[in-house]
XYZ file of C-alpha atoms in Angstrom:
672
model
C 9.109 1.784 19.972
C 8.555 -1.882 19.105
C 11.125 -2.635 16.393
C 10.847 -6.376 15.762
C 8.938 -7.170 12.561
C 5.466 -8.622 13.124
C 4.492 -10.971 10.305
C 0.715 -11.145 10.195
C -1.421 -13.326 7.943
C -4.866 -11.986 7.018
C -6.977 -14.897 5.858
C -9.922 -14.674 3.454
C -8.331 -11.417 2.336
C -10.885 -10.980 -0.435
C -13.689 -10.469 2.069
C -14.930 -7.093 3.250
C -13.625 -7.963 6.703
C -10.174 -8.773 5.320
C -10.107 -5.403 3.561
C -11.175 -3.643 6.736
C -8.408 -5.374 8.692
C -5.719 -4.326 6.220
C -7.073 -0.764 6.223
C -6.755 -0.705 10.021
C -3.204 -2.055 9.930
C -2.174 0.602 7.413
C -3.092 3.244 10.009
C -0.707 1.713 12.540
C 2.952 2.610 13.001
C 3.776 -0.907 14.208
C 6.362 -2.700 12.015
C 3.833 -5.126 10.550
C 4.434 -7.170 7.414
C 1.056 -8.213 6.009
C 0.581 -11.435 4.073
C -2.823 -11.823 2.459
C -4.181 -15.369 2.360
C -7.027 -16.475 0.108
C -8.123 -18.676 -2.771
C -9.194 -15.921 -5.184
C -6.502 -14.329 -7.403
C -8.813 -11.312 -7.840
C -9.039 -10.684 -4.074
C -9.265 -6.902 -3.646
C -7.420 -6.706 -0.348
C -4.583 -8.949 -1.529
C -2.973 -6.076 -3.383
C -2.991 -3.893 -0.287
C -0.842 -6.473 1.509
C 2.927 -6.732 1.350
C 2.563 -10.242 -0.053
C -0.239 -12.522 -1.261
C -0.272 -16.314 -0.984
C -2.944 -18.468 -2.625
C -4.557 -21.008 -0.282
C -7.029 -23.788 -0.832
C -10.707 -23.069 -0.159
C -11.853 -22.884 3.451
C -14.348 -25.605 2.526
C -11.651 -28.129 1.601
C -10.837 -30.718 4.258
C -7.116 -29.869 4.299
C -7.634 -26.138 4.820
C -6.219 -26.000 8.356
C -3.097 -27.979 7.424
C -2.703 -25.810 4.315
C -2.831 -22.604 6.372
C -0.408 -23.914 8.998
C 2.076 -25.008 6.310
C 1.902 -21.586 4.667
C 2.399 -19.874 8.030
C 5.494 -21.948 8.725
C 6.975 -21.301 5.260
C 6.289 -17.561 5.453
C 7.209 -17.240 9.167
C 3.722 -15.909 9.928
C 3.365 -15.328 13.655
C -0.250 -14.215 13.825
C -3.440 -15.045 11.908
C -6.409 -12.677 11.648
C -9.490 -14.461 10.269
C -11.883 -12.811 7.831
C -15.025 -14.950 7.412
C -17.627 -16.472 9.750
C -17.265 -19.992 8.334
C -13.507 -19.805 8.742
C -13.725 -18.572 12.327
C -15.565 -21.751 13.287
C -12.786 -23.821 11.696
C -9.983 -21.862 13.325
C -11.597 -21.803 16.762
C -12.033 -25.567 16.566
C -8.331 -26.004 15.765
C -6.710 -23.391 18.005
C -4.605 -26.062 19.688
C -3.094 -27.073 16.331
C -2.061 -23.501 15.662
C -0.693 -23.148 19.182
C 1.415 -26.301 18.761
C 2.793 -24.839 15.523
C 3.714 -21.596 17.312
C 1.067 -19.539 15.497
C -1.237 -17.129 17.300
C -4.832 -16.570 16.163
C -6.999 -13.576 17.078
C -10.087 -15.626 17.734
C -12.514 -16.541 20.508
C -12.936 -20.085 21.753
C -14.996 -22.659 19.870
C -17.831 -22.697 22.413
C -18.607 -19.020 21.901
C -18.011 -19.075 18.131
C -20.329 -22.033 17.582
C -22.983 -20.430 19.786
C -22.918 -17.207 17.757
C -22.937 -19.241 14.545
C -26.240 -20.909 15.488
C -28.694 -18.046 16.028
C -31.433 -20.203 17.565
C -29.021 -21.689 20.074
C -27.648 -18.217 20.817
C -31.151 -16.992 21.692
C -31.990 -20.029 23.811
C -28.769 -19.842 25.824
C -28.049 -16.136 26.191
C -31.582 -14.823 26.612
C -31.566 -16.616 29.976
C -28.695 -14.360 31.052
C -30.131 -11.111 29.687
C -33.587 -11.014 28.100
C -32.540 -8.689 25.302
C -32.474 -11.062 22.336
C -35.028 -11.120 19.529
C -37.266 -14.166 19.889
C -35.909 -16.875 17.621
C -37.544 -20.093 16.398
C -36.928 -23.044 14.173
C -39.607 -23.925 11.628
C -41.399 -26.476 13.817
C -41.558 -24.226 16.881
C -42.675 -21.287 14.772
C -45.630 -23.172 13.330
C -46.716 -24.161 16.838
C -46.494 -20.575 18.098
C -48.524 -19.252 15.170
C -51.204 -21.943 15.377
C -51.564 -21.370 19.126
C -52.010 -17.625 18.551
C -48.908 -16.654 20.538
C -47.239 -15.138 17.490
C -48.441 -13.363 14.374
C -47.025 -12.438 10.993
C -44.903 -10.790 9.656
C -41.845 -12.794 10.731
C -38.222 -12.357 9.787
C -36.442 -15.362 8.153
C -32.701 -15.827 7.687
C -30.342 -18.778 7.090
C -29.376 -20.525 10.325
C -25.689 -20.027 9.559
C -25.937 -17.000 7.270
C -23.653 -14.008 7.065
C -23.723 -10.487 5.603
C -27.544 -10.520 5.727
C -27.739 -12.789 2.678
C -31.053 -14.441 1.728
C -33.055 -12.705 4.440
C -36.793 -12.325 3.808
C -40.123 -11.452 5.361
C -42.724 -14.177 5.990
C -46.338 -12.966 5.857
C -48.302 -16.219 5.778
C -48.265 -19.975 6.318
C -47.904 -20.310 2.537
C -44.724 -18.211 2.657
C -43.487 -20.313 5.546
C -44.064 -23.585 3.681
C -41.816 -22.361 0.875
C -38.897 -21.844 3.269
C -36.391 -24.670 3.826
C -35.644 -26.161 7.229
C -32.190 -24.512 7.147
C -33.761 -21.196 8.097
C -34.407 -19.768 11.526
C -37.107 -17.208 12.241
C -37.036 -14.084 14.380
C -39.575 -11.611 15.532
C -39.392 -8.427 13.499
C -37.555 -5.857 15.581
C -38.961 -2.380 14.949
C -37.057 0.762 15.950
C -38.576 3.010 18.609
C -41.371 5.309 17.434
C -39.185 8.394 17.951
C -36.506 6.986 15.649
C -36.259 9.134 12.474
C -36.459 5.979 10.345
C -39.418 4.374 12.140
C -42.138 5.321 9.625
C -40.038 4.406 6.625
C -39.080 1.037 8.136
C -42.712 0.156 8.918
C -43.828 1.232 5.441
C -41.204 -0.969 3.808
C -42.202 -3.974 5.919
C -45.819 -3.498 4.882
C -44.598 -3.635 1.281
C -42.680 -6.840 2.014
C -39.301 -5.126 1.787
C -36.420 -5.315 4.212
C -34.456 -2.169 4.916
C -31.318 -2.421 7.033
C -31.744 0.925 8.737
C -31.856 2.131 12.338
C -29.525 -0.716 13.325
C -27.347 -0.507 16.399
C -23.841 -1.959 16.256
C -21.974 -2.608 19.498
C -18.318 -3.544 19.194
C -16.581 -5.139 22.163
C -12.834 -5.742 22.103
C -11.127 -7.982 24.646
C -7.519 -9.011 25.169
C -6.422 -12.631 25.008
C -6.891 -12.908 28.777
C -10.499 -11.704 28.523
C -9.726 -8.140 29.672
C -11.896 -5.420 28.149
C -9.870 -3.111 25.888
C -12.688 -0.985 24.571
C -16.277 -0.736 23.411
C -18.255 1.483 21.094
C -21.771 1.924 19.772
C -22.937 3.224 16.416
C -26.232 3.827 14.641
C -25.950 2.345 11.148
C -27.647 2.044 7.794
C -26.591 -1.014 5.826
C -26.705 -2.133 2.220
C -26.468 -5.864 1.515
C -25.281 -6.413 5.055
C -22.527 -3.786 4.890
C -22.803 -0.554 6.923
C -22.561 2.481 4.647
C -23.620 5.215 7.099
C -22.250 5.196 10.643
C -23.065 7.587 13.479
C -21.231 6.889 16.770
C -23.094 7.492 20.004
C -22.858 6.582 23.668
C -25.720 5.203 25.727
C -24.851 4.078 29.244
C -28.043 2.033 29.471
C -26.718 -0.139 26.636
C -23.377 -0.521 28.419
C -25.187 -1.540 31.600
C -27.149 -4.238 29.768
C -24.060 -5.560 27.970
C -22.210 -5.662 31.303
C -24.791 -8.185 32.518
C -24.042 -10.366 29.502
C -20.268 -9.913 29.404
C -19.202 -12.340 32.184
C -21.059 -15.183 30.464
C -19.490 -14.323 27.113
C -16.040 -14.370 28.715
C -16.833 -17.714 30.350
C -17.751 -19.060 26.915
C -14.347 -18.003 25.579
C -14.700 -14.445 24.287
C -11.347 -13.014 23.205
C -10.632 -10.331 20.663
C -13.537 -8.662 18.840
C -17.274 -9.277 19.212
C -19.842 -7.461 17.100
C -23.399 -7.230 18.431
C -26.227 -6.055 16.178
C -29.705 -5.007 17.174
C -32.117 -2.090 17.410
C -33.273 0.273 20.109
C -36.988 -0.485 20.415
C -39.804 0.950 22.528
C -38.740 -1.616 25.143
C -35.006 -0.985 24.914
C -32.215 -2.901 23.205
C -33.072 -5.998 21.152
C -30.189 -8.083 19.794
C -30.651 -10.222 16.689
C -27.049 -11.015 15.695
C -23.627 -11.580 17.271
C -20.376 -12.300 15.441
C -17.041 -12.893 17.227
C -14.868 -11.121 14.649
C -13.800 -7.835 13.194
C -16.305 -6.311 10.800
C -16.514 -4.503 7.492
C -16.344 -1.192 9.364
C -13.391 -1.981 11.628
C -11.332 0.224 9.313
C -13.893 3.016 9.622
C -13.818 2.732 13.399
C -10.016 2.944 13.246
C -10.363 6.258 11.397
C -12.350 7.453 14.401
C -9.580 6.478 16.819
C -10.943 3.023 17.686
C -8.271 0.827 16.064
C -9.332 -2.533 17.441
C -7.129 -4.468 15.003
C -3.975 -2.725 16.193
C -4.987 -3.165 19.846
C -5.528 -6.906 19.378
C -2.271 -7.368 17.477
C -0.418 -5.690 20.341
C -2.192 -7.832 22.945
C -1.550 -11.089 21.092
C 2.100 -10.127 20.475
C 2.554 -9.101 24.143
C 3.243 -5.440 23.334
C 2.055 -3.213 26.206
C -0.100 -6.148 27.238
C -3.155 -5.145 29.253
C -2.634 -1.453 28.487
C -3.981 -1.290 24.938
C -7.188 0.538 25.722
C -9.004 2.113 22.782
C -11.479 4.961 22.658
C -13.722 6.480 20.021
C -13.788 10.051 18.747
C -17.489 10.931 18.987
C -16.916 14.092 16.957
C -16.866 12.049 13.744
C -19.382 10.166 11.618
C -18.688 7.699 8.823
C -19.842 7.132 5.270
C -18.697 4.425 2.859
C -18.863 3.668 -0.855
C -17.263 1.415 -3.405
C -13.589 1.977 -4.239
C -11.691 0.848 -7.333
C -8.287 -0.701 -7.850
C -6.289 -1.201 -11.053
C -3.625 -3.937 -10.817
C -0.875 -4.875 -13.316
C -1.711 -8.331 -14.683
C 1.889 -9.466 -14.208
C 1.451 -9.274 -10.420
C -1.091 -12.096 -10.340
C 0.180 -15.485 -11.443
C -3.265 -16.862 -10.604
C -5.001 -14.624 -13.137
C -2.322 -15.215 -15.767
C -2.651 -18.996 -15.444
C -6.457 -18.999 -15.384
C -6.992 -16.560 -18.237
C -3.937 -17.030 -20.451
C -6.202 -18.059 -23.347
C -7.630 -14.529 -23.241
C -4.539 -12.584 -22.235
C -1.880 -14.070 -24.511
C -2.609 -11.693 -27.392
C -3.562 -8.689 -25.303
C -0.575 -8.089 -23.017
C 1.536 -5.418 -24.721
C 4.815 -3.649 -24.048
C 4.836 -1.445 -20.995
C 4.504 2.290 -21.428
C 7.081 4.547 -19.783
C 6.210 8.167 -19.044
C 9.549 9.995 -18.825
C 9.597 13.548 -17.474
C 12.563 15.818 -18.097
C 12.901 14.077 -21.461
C 15.028 16.888 -22.897
C 17.585 16.769 -20.098
C 20.960 15.057 -20.046
C 19.838 11.712 -18.641
C 16.421 11.870 -20.298
C 17.765 12.333 -23.838
C 20.268 9.510 -23.522
C 17.833 7.197 -21.778
C 15.228 7.636 -24.512
C 17.889 7.164 -27.201
C 18.859 3.801 -25.708
C 15.237 2.766 -25.150
C 14.458 3.504 -28.800
C 17.255 1.133 -29.826
C 16.151 -1.473 -27.281
C 12.466 -1.513 -28.370
C 11.288 -3.106 -25.086
C 8.966 -0.243 -24.094
C 6.556 2.289 -25.464
C 7.902 5.719 -24.501
C 5.959 8.876 -23.698
C 8.193 11.941 -23.379
C 7.293 14.905 -21.165
C 9.151 18.213 -21.107
C 8.504 21.941 -20.800
C 9.533 22.519 -24.451
C 7.239 20.245 -26.454
C 8.258 21.474 -29.919
C 11.953 20.944 -29.196
C 11.309 17.446 -27.859
C 9.237 16.518 -30.910
C 12.193 17.479 -33.117
C 14.751 15.633 -30.981
C 12.777 12.408 -30.650
C 10.996 12.238 -33.982
C 10.216 8.563 -34.628
C 11.760 7.460 -31.305
C 8.825 7.990 -28.941
C 5.122 7.242 -29.205
C 3.855 10.509 -27.689
C 5.158 13.881 -26.509
C 3.522 16.017 -23.810
C 4.002 19.279 -21.973
C 2.384 20.970 -18.963
C -0.574 22.223 -21.004
C -1.345 18.644 -22.016
C -1.234 17.603 -18.358
C -3.580 20.297 -17.040
C -5.961 20.064 -20.006
C -6.516 16.322 -19.735
C -4.648 15.345 -22.894
C -2.224 13.053 -21.063
C -3.875 9.788 -20.002
C -1.878 8.915 -16.888
C -3.857 5.714 -16.369
C -2.227 4.286 -19.501
C 1.322 4.611 -18.171
C 2.900 1.572 -16.502
C 5.989 3.263 -15.059
C 6.603 6.937 -14.345
C 10.295 7.820 -14.710
C 10.681 11.207 -13.064
C 13.720 13.175 -14.205
C 12.054 16.578 -14.526
C 13.568 18.557 -11.668
C 15.653 21.721 -11.338
C 19.426 21.279 -11.086
C 21.487 22.184 -7.987
C 22.705 25.422 -9.594
C 19.140 26.663 -10.278
C 17.444 29.419 -8.279
C 15.499 28.682 -5.109
C 12.310 29.607 -6.963
C 13.007 27.054 -9.694
C 13.713 24.366 -7.101
C 10.496 25.222 -5.231
C 8.502 25.067 -8.480
C 10.055 21.687 -9.274
C 9.123 20.352 -5.868
C 5.523 21.499 -6.250
C 5.316 19.959 -9.725
C 6.762 16.689 -8.405
C 4.245 16.475 -5.566
C 1.366 17.238 -7.944
C 2.603 14.699 -10.491
C 3.166 11.953 -7.922
C -0.301 12.591 -6.462
C -1.893 12.303 -9.907
C 0.126 9.172 -10.654
C -1.050 7.550 -7.431
C -4.679 8.536 -7.999
C -4.458 7.104 -11.519
C -2.852 4.003 -9.991
C 0.288 4.031 -12.107
C 1.890 0.806 -10.834
C 5.482 2.035 -10.451
C 7.428 5.288 -10.043
C 11.181 5.613 -10.553
C 12.290 8.849 -8.903
C 15.700 10.406 -9.525
C 17.098 11.750 -6.279
C 20.674 12.744 -5.477
C 23.716 11.833 -3.403
C 23.470 15.336 -1.953
C 20.849 14.121 0.550
C 23.709 12.609 2.599
C 25.357 15.994 3.180
C 29.080 16.263 3.807
C 29.173 15.543 7.533
C 28.334 11.838 7.335
C 30.844 9.067 7.891
C 31.965 7.236 4.754
C 31.012 5.230 2.808
C 27.421 6.354 2.391
C 24.954 3.486 2.365
C 21.207 3.593 1.824
C 20.841 3.115 5.584
C 23.076 6.101 6.373
C 21.025 8.870 8.052
C 20.482 11.700 5.595
C 21.709 15.222 6.384
C 20.549 17.392 3.466
C 22.453 20.672 3.826
C 21.269 22.597 0.761
C 17.867 23.665 -0.531
C 18.305 21.319 -3.491
C 19.180 18.347 -1.259
C 16.244 19.046 1.042
C 13.885 19.207 -1.942
C 15.188 15.910 -3.306
C 14.773 14.224 0.071
C 11.224 15.600 0.266
C 10.363 13.752 -2.966
C 11.592 10.507 -1.403
C 9.497 11.041 1.706
C 6.395 11.864 -0.314
C 6.670 8.637 -2.301
C 6.885 6.711 0.954
C 3.702 8.453 2.139
C 1.876 7.622 -1.100
C 2.925 3.982 -0.765
C 1.209 3.780 2.614
C -2.006 5.066 1.035
C -1.745 2.961 -2.119
C -0.044 -0.393 -1.666
C -0.325 -1.203 -5.378
C 2.324 1.467 -5.956
C 5.915 0.271 -6.259
C 8.633 2.899 -6.191
C 12.322 3.545 -5.866
C 14.401 6.699 -5.471
C 17.837 6.632 -7.103
C 20.572 8.556 -5.302
C 22.971 9.124 -8.162
C 26.597 10.100 -7.954
C 27.836 12.857 -10.267
C 27.251 11.886 -13.905
C 29.415 12.911 -16.805
C 30.402 11.892 -20.320
C 30.232 13.218 -23.828
C 26.619 12.838 -24.898
C 23.649 14.883 -26.072
C 22.227 17.224 -23.465
C 25.499 17.689 -21.575
C 25.559 20.862 -19.497
C 29.167 21.598 -18.574
C 28.656 22.429 -14.928
C 30.336 19.446 -13.250
C 34.035 19.531 -12.427
C 34.984 16.681 -14.774
C 33.433 18.217 -17.890
C 34.913 21.637 -17.053
C 38.384 20.174 -16.537
C 38.105 18.092 -19.717
C 36.915 21.083 -21.743
C 39.853 23.186 -20.555
C 42.222 20.316 -21.307
C 40.777 19.930 -24.810
C 41.274 23.649 -25.435
C 44.749 23.471 -23.852
C 43.724 26.231 -21.472
C 45.251 26.542 -17.988
C 43.661 24.413 -15.279
C 43.757 25.792 -11.756
C 43.611 23.272 -8.909
C 42.824 24.400 -5.381
C 43.849 21.648 -3.023
C 44.036 18.492 -5.097
C 43.435 15.730 -2.572
C 39.655 15.943 -2.935
C 38.205 12.480 -3.575
C 35.638 12.436 -6.410
C 33.409 9.855 -8.063
C 31.869 10.058 -11.537
C 29.402 7.683 -13.146
C 29.554 7.554 -16.921
C 26.307 8.642 -18.594
C 26.280 5.362 -20.546
C 26.461 3.370 -17.325
C 23.770 5.517 -15.726
C 21.392 4.871 -18.621
C 22.243 1.167 -18.714
C 21.567 0.844 -14.969
C 18.181 2.526 -15.314
C 17.147 0.277 -18.216
C 18.257 -2.780 -16.248
C 16.029 -1.633 -13.406
C 13.068 -0.903 -15.691
C 13.264 -4.445 -17.057
C 13.170 -5.912 -13.547
C 9.879 -6.622 -11.777
C 9.150 -3.465 -9.777
C 8.009 -5.652 -6.879
C 11.708 -6.380 -6.292
C 12.730 -2.726 -6.123
C 13.978 -1.339 -2.830
C 12.711 2.123 -1.801
C 16.186 3.666 -2.196
C 19.302 2.788 -4.197
C 22.726 4.380 -4.467
C 24.127 4.258 -7.998
C 27.765 5.204 -8.372
C 30.875 4.185 -10.298
C 32.577 2.180 -7.542
C 35.843 4.075 -8.237
C 37.093 7.225 -6.537
C 39.847 9.466 -7.835
C 41.852 12.329 -6.426
C 41.266 15.645 -8.138
C 44.939 15.806 -9.167
C 44.673 12.388 -10.847
C 41.548 13.452 -12.753
C 43.279 16.593 -14.021
C 46.389 14.701 -15.116
C 44.312 12.056 -16.924
C 42.291 14.749 -18.690
C 45.389 16.636 -19.836
C 47.078 13.485 -21.134
C 44.004 12.151 -22.966
C 43.197 15.573 -24.440
C 46.464 15.627 -26.383
C 45.145 12.850 -28.653
C 42.265 15.106 -29.704
C 43.690 18.643 -29.722
C 46.813 18.184 -31.797
C 49.130 17.420 -28.903
C 48.588 20.660 -27.053
C 48.948 20.474 -23.287
C 47.268 22.521 -20.568
C 49.278 24.149 -17.843
C 48.274 22.842 -14.403
C 48.382 25.536 -11.730
C 48.357 24.282 -8.155
C 47.154 26.276 -5.166
C 48.005 24.518 -1.942
C 45.061 24.329 0.396
C 43.867 21.680 2.807
C 40.346 20.821 1.621
C 38.597 17.871 3.238
C 36.179 16.798 0.511
C 35.422 13.142 -0.127
C 32.696 11.349 -2.036
C 32.377 7.662 -1.228
C 29.011 6.083 -1.974
C 28.429 2.353 -1.486
C 26.387 1.074 -4.456
C 26.668 -2.635 -3.657
C 22.937 -2.983 -2.921
C 22.062 -1.977 -6.491
C 24.876 -4.068 -7.961
C 23.707 -7.178 -6.118
C 19.952 -6.721 -6.607
C 20.230 -6.197 -10.356
C 23.386 -8.182 -11.113
C 24.814 -5.054 -12.677
C 28.194 -3.352 -12.555
C 29.587 -0.224 -14.261
C 31.471 -0.880 -17.509
C 33.224 2.436 -17.989
C 36.263 3.729 -16.120
C 36.945 7.425 -15.700
C 39.459 7.251 -18.578
C 36.598 6.103 -20.840
C 34.400 8.948 -19.628
C 37.128 11.505 -20.313
C 37.667 9.989 -23.788
C 33.951 10.388 -24.527
C 34.104 14.025 -23.444
C 37.028 14.691 -25.777
C 35.176 13.109 -28.702
C 32.145 15.220 -27.839
C 34.161 18.468 -27.735
C 35.938 17.554 -30.963
C 32.657 16.955 -32.810
C 31.226 20.191 -31.481
C 34.289 22.128 -32.589
C 34.107 20.688 -36.097
C 30.439 21.705 -36.393
C 31.373 25.270 -35.543
């Protein structure tokens, strides 16, 4: 496996080609960091990249220097261009990029400029293979018509156009006179009579309409040495120059014709992708367009096994060089439609700066959706958030009525499962999902399985509704007890219980969702044992049990005693979570350990509990009963990554936690 990080810049990321490139990369398992480059802060594909950097316009004179400077600052090794106009610029300046140590997936300037000028392309390449649609400039066209060698209708398109913009049908000299000299003219290429779209195409032409149907797309992919990596053919229907229906096929006669042309294309500097467009006519293949680049359906082709972007990245980065052959799955067809993306405004400084006069009064506090709101952490987290007033809080729990009573006036909305399944909970309004709603380790296997199913369903809905961030509460138990200490986030997990396996599954599922939806930020918190006297405490952990017995002056039995334990105070746990929620989710790591940074022997914990308890129980003292046994049990979790990333450190020592437990037990006893 190739392990070194590949930092790839995708320029003109807002284009359909840029989007298609990023979609292809997302299907790859290569360790690629994607940096979107473009001048538009609204660029759709930018938010599918790992990072987005604003550039100047490709039409500014300093564009090349601007791109090179950005590449050097961001350590970009490889550029993948996304627009025809830019490809000309890059191909003309390949030496500059090479001198700067930057690779560009791009053909040479001679080929790029030839494809860019459709009249020149016809004049030069039709000599090699007479398969190109006849192409004229305005002067030559008038001569051909007046001499009777050519008749209307004629196809007109901009000499340097792209995406089939401003194409039209010319039916008369009057129509021709209204066309500027910047246009070139091609014979109308009709599909063969046996084509299912022949009659419709002819009818539309007679009504002066252009329909982009029955088009043939041929994609050639070559390595940087001019070696053929793969080729494919598809029958397409387009809308506004973009294929929306794609049927792959294989016709050896087309391959044979292209093979005649290929040596000349390689001589002209063909490297990387080349898209050829035409139609199969009564007289065979007729080509009317060639573009030396990836296309808007490169991502679709990748879904059919033909990942040309990945193959080129590997070739240019010398990974399995010369062996990156790609093939198409002919058992598939493709269909495309518009997709939508909802982005947090805070993630685009460009939009904030351009539209601050509109946004200044509209940006409100973020809304947190907190599941498991009635649990130990949930209750105390919401209590602190209500005092903090930095967020709107939506509380979710299985017992809605109980939660409404607990949090009256502290949360904006309360939901339960019926609200979720009956569409009364608008997930698209939430900014951060804080997921605490999961069965505890002591619960039945059925309860844990139900929790896992609920979590997967909830995370799927959150992703589909494009909730920008998910904070998932995992557990230290994923490390198991066989790992070397201390446990770091990079320590291989060894989940040894059903609960631990379920918790690890939630982490893995979030990682999968992130690959599908790059707008999603997430983190899974692997918490140490949490304790402390606070609402919602369930006395199942060793510290609370020991402290309760000490408060009641009941005997405390210790088996072993050398066990090394770690407890995070509930107040610290809540404070750490709030600190994280107030930090830009873009800075979150996928996993964090959160522990107390102090470990204590079981015997020390018992002695502290007994001594502190005497201040709260009238001086009564528990008897400590020791049972000698060699038990190798140690908890040692390294939380330095969280401490450093969030400039946070626990405030409470275990003595403070025990004190809080005693106060809690004392208050409870007085109520009784």
